Coordinates of N, CA and C in Angstrom, one line a residue:
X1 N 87.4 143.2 67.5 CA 86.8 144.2 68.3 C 85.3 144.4 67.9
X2 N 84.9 144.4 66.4 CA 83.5 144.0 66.7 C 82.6 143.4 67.0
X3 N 83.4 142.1 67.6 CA 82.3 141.5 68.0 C 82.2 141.8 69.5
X4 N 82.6 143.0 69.8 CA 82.5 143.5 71.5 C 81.2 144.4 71.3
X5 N 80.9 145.1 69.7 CA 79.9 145.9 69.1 C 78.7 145.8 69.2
X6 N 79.2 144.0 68.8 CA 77.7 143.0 68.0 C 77.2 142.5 69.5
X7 N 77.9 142.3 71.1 CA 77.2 142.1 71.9 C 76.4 143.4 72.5
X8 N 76.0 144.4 72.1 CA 75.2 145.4 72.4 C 73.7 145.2 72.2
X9 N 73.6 143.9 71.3 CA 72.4 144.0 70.6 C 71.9 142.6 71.0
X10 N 70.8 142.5 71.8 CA 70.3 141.5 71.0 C 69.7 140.7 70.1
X11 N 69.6 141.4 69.4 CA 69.0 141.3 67.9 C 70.8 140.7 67.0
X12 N 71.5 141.2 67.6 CA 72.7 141.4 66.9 C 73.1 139.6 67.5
X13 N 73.0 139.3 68.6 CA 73.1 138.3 69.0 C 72.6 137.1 69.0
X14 N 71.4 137.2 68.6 CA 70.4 136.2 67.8 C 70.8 135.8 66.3
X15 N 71.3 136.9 65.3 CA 71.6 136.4 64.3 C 72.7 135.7 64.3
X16 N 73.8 135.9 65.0 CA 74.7 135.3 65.5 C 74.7 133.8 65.5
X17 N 73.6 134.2 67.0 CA 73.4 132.5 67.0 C 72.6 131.9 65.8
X18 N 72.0 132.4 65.4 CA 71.0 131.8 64.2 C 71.9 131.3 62.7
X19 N 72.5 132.2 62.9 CA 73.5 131.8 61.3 C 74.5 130.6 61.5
X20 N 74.1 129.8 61.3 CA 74.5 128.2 61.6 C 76.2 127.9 60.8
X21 N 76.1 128.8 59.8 CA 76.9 128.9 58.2 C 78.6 129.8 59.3
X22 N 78.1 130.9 60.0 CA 79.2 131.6 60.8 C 79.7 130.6 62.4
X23 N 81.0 130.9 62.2 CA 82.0 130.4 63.2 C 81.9 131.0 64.7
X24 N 81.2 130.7 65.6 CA 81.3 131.3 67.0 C 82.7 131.6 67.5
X25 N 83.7 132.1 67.6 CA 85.1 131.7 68.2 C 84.8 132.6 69.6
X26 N 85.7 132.2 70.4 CA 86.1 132.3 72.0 C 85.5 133.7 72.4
X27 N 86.0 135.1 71.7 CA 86.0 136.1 72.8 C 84.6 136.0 72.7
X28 N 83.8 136.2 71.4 CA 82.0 136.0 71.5 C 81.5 134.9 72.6
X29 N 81.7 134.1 72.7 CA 81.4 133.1 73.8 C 81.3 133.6 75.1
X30 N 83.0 134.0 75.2 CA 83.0 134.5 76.5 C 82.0 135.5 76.7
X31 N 82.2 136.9 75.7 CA 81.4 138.0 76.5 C 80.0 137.4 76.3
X32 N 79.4 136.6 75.4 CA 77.8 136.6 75.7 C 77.9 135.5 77.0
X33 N 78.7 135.0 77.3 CA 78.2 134.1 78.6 C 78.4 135.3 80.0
X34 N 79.2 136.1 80.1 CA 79.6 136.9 80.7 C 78.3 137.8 80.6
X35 N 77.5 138.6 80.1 CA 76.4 139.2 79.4 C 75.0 137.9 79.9
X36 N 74.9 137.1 79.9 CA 74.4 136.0 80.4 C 73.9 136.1 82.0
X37 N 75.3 136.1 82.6 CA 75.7 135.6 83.9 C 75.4 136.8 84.7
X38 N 75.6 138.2 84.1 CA 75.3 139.3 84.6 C 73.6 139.7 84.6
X39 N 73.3 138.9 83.6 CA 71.6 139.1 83.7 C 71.0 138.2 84.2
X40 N 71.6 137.0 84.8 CA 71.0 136.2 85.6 C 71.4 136.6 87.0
X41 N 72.0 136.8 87.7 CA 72.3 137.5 88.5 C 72.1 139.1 89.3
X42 N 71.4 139.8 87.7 CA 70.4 140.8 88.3 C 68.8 140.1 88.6
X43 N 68.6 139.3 88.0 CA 67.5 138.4 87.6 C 66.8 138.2 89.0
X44 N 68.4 137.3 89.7 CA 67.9 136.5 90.9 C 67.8 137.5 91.9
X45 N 69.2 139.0 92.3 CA 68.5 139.8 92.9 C 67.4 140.5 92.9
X46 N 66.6 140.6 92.1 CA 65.3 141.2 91.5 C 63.9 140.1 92.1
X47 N 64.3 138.8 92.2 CA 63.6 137.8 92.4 C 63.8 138.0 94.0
X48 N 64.9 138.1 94.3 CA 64.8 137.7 95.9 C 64.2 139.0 96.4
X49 N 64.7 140.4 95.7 CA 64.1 141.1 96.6 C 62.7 141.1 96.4
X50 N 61.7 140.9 95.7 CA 60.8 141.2 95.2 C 60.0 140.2 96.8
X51 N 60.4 139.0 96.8 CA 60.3 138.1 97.6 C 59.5 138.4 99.0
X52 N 61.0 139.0 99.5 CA 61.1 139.5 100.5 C 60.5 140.7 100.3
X53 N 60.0 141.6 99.8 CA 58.9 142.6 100.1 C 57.8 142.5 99.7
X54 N 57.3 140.7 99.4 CA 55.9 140.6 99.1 C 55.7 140.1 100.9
X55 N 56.6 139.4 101.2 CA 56.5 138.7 102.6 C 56.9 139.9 103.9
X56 N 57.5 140.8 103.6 CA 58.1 141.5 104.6 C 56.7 142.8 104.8
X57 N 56.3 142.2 103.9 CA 54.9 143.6 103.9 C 53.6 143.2 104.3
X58 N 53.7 141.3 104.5 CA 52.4 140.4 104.3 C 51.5 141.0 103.4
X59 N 51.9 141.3 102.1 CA 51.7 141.0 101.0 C 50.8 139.8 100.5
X60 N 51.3 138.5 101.0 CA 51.4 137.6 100.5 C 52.2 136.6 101.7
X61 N 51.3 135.6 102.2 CA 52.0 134.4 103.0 C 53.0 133.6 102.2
X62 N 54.1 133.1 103.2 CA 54.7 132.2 102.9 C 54.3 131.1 102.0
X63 N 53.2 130.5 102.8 CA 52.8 129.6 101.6 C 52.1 129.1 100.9
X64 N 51.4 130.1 100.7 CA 50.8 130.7 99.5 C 51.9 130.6 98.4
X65 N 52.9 131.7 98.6 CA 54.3 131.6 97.8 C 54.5 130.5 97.4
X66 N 54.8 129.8 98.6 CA 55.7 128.4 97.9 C 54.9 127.4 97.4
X67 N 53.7 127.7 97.6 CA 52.4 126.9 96.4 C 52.4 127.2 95.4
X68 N 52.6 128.7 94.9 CA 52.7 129.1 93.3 C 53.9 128.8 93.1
X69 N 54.8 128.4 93.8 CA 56.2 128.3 93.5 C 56.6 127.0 93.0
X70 N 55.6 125.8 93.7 CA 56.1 124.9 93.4 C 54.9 124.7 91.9
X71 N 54.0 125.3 91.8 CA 53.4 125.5 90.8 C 53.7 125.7 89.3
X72 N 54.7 126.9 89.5 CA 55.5 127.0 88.8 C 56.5 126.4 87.9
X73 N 56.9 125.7 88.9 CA 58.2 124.5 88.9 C 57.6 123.2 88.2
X74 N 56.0 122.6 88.5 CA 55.5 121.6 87.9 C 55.6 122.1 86.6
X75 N 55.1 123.3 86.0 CA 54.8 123.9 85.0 C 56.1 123.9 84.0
X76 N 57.2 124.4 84.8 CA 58.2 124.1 83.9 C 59.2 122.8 82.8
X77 N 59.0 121.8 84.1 CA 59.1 120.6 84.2 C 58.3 120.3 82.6
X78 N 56.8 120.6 82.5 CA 56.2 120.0 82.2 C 56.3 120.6 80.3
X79 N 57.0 121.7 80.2 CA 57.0 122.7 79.6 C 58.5 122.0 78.8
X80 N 59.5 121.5 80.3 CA 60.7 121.1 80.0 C 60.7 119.6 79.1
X81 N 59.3 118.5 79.2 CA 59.5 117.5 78.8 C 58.8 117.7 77.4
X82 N 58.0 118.7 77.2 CA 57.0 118.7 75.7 C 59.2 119.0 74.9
X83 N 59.6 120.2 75.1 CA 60.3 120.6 74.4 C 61.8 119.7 74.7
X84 N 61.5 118.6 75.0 CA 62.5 117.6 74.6 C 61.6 116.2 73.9
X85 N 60.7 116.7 74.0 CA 60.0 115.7 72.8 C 60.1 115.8 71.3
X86 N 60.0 117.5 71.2 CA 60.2 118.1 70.0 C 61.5 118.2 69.9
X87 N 62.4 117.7 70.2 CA 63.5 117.8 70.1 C 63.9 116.4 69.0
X88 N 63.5 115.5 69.9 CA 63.6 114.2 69.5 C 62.6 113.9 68.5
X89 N 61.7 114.5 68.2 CA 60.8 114.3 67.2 C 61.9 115.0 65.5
X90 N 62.0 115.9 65.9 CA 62.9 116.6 64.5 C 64.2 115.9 64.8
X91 N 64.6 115.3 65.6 CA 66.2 114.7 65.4 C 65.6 113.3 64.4
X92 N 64.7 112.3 65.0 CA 63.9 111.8 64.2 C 62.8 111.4 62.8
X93 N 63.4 112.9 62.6 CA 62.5 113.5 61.3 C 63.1 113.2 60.2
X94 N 64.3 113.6 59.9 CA 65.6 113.7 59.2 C 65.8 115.0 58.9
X95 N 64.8 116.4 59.3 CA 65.5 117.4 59.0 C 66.6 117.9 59.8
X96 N 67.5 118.4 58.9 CA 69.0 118.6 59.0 C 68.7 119.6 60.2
X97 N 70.1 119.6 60.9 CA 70.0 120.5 62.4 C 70.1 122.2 61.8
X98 N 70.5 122.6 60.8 CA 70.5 124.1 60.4 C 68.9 124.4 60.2
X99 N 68.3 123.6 59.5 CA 66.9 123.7 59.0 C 66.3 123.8 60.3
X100 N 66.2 123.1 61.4 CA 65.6 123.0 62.9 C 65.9 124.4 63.5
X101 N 66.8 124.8 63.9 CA 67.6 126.0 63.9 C 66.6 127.3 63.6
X102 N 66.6 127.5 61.7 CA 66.0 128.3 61.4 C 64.2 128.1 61.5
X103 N 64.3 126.5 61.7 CA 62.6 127.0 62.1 C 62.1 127.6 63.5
X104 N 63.3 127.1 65.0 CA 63.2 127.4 65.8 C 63.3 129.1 65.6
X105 N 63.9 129.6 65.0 CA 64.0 131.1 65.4 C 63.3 132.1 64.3
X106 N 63.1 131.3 63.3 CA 61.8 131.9 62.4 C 60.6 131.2 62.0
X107 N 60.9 130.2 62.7 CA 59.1 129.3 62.2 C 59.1 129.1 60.8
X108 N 59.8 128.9 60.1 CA 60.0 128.6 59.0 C 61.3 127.3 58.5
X109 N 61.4 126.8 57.8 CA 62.2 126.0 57.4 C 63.3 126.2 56.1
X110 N 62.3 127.6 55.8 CA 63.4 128.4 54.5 C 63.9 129.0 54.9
X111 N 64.9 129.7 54.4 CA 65.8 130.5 54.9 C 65.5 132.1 54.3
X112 N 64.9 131.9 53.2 CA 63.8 133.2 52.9 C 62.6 133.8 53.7

């Protein structure tokens, strides 16, 4: 039952994931993917309507939009290939995957 507590936080949920040393089991999974799915899904309502009353108000043209949009999308892409380089760079490094872990989430390699 606490771990229904510990998804309140995300702070609480970060350490979680961060602590490499602790066991994930099932119901945690479930509710943070659940917790997940519900904020991606406010996400994209929030996205569409926003959308639709930048255009419904001529705000903002269509494609104009879909020029920052696909803008966007290069950007990510491009955002998506540095951070699979650094990926492969530290798998290539020899530091161990807990140490990558804690540098990802504290920029550090100590655990102090």
């Amino acid at each position: 039952m606490q771990v229904v507590w510990d998804m309140l936080s995300d702070q609480k949920i970060w350490s979680l994931l961060g602590d490499i040393n602790q066991e994930i089991d099932q119901d945690f999974t479930r509710l943070m993917l659940i917790e997940l799915f519900s904020r991606l899904k406010t996400l994209e309502e929030e996205n569409i309507a926003l959308r639709l009353l930048l255009m419904e108000e001529e705000i903002i043209d269509r494609d104009i939009f879909n020029t920052y949009r696909q803008a966007v999308h290069d950007f990510i892409e491009r955002k998506d290939k540095q951070n699979a380089m650094e990926s492969d760079f530290f798998a290539k490094s020899g530091i161990s995957f807990p140490e990558w872990v804690n540098f990802k989430l504290s920029g550090t390699f100590n655990k102090d």
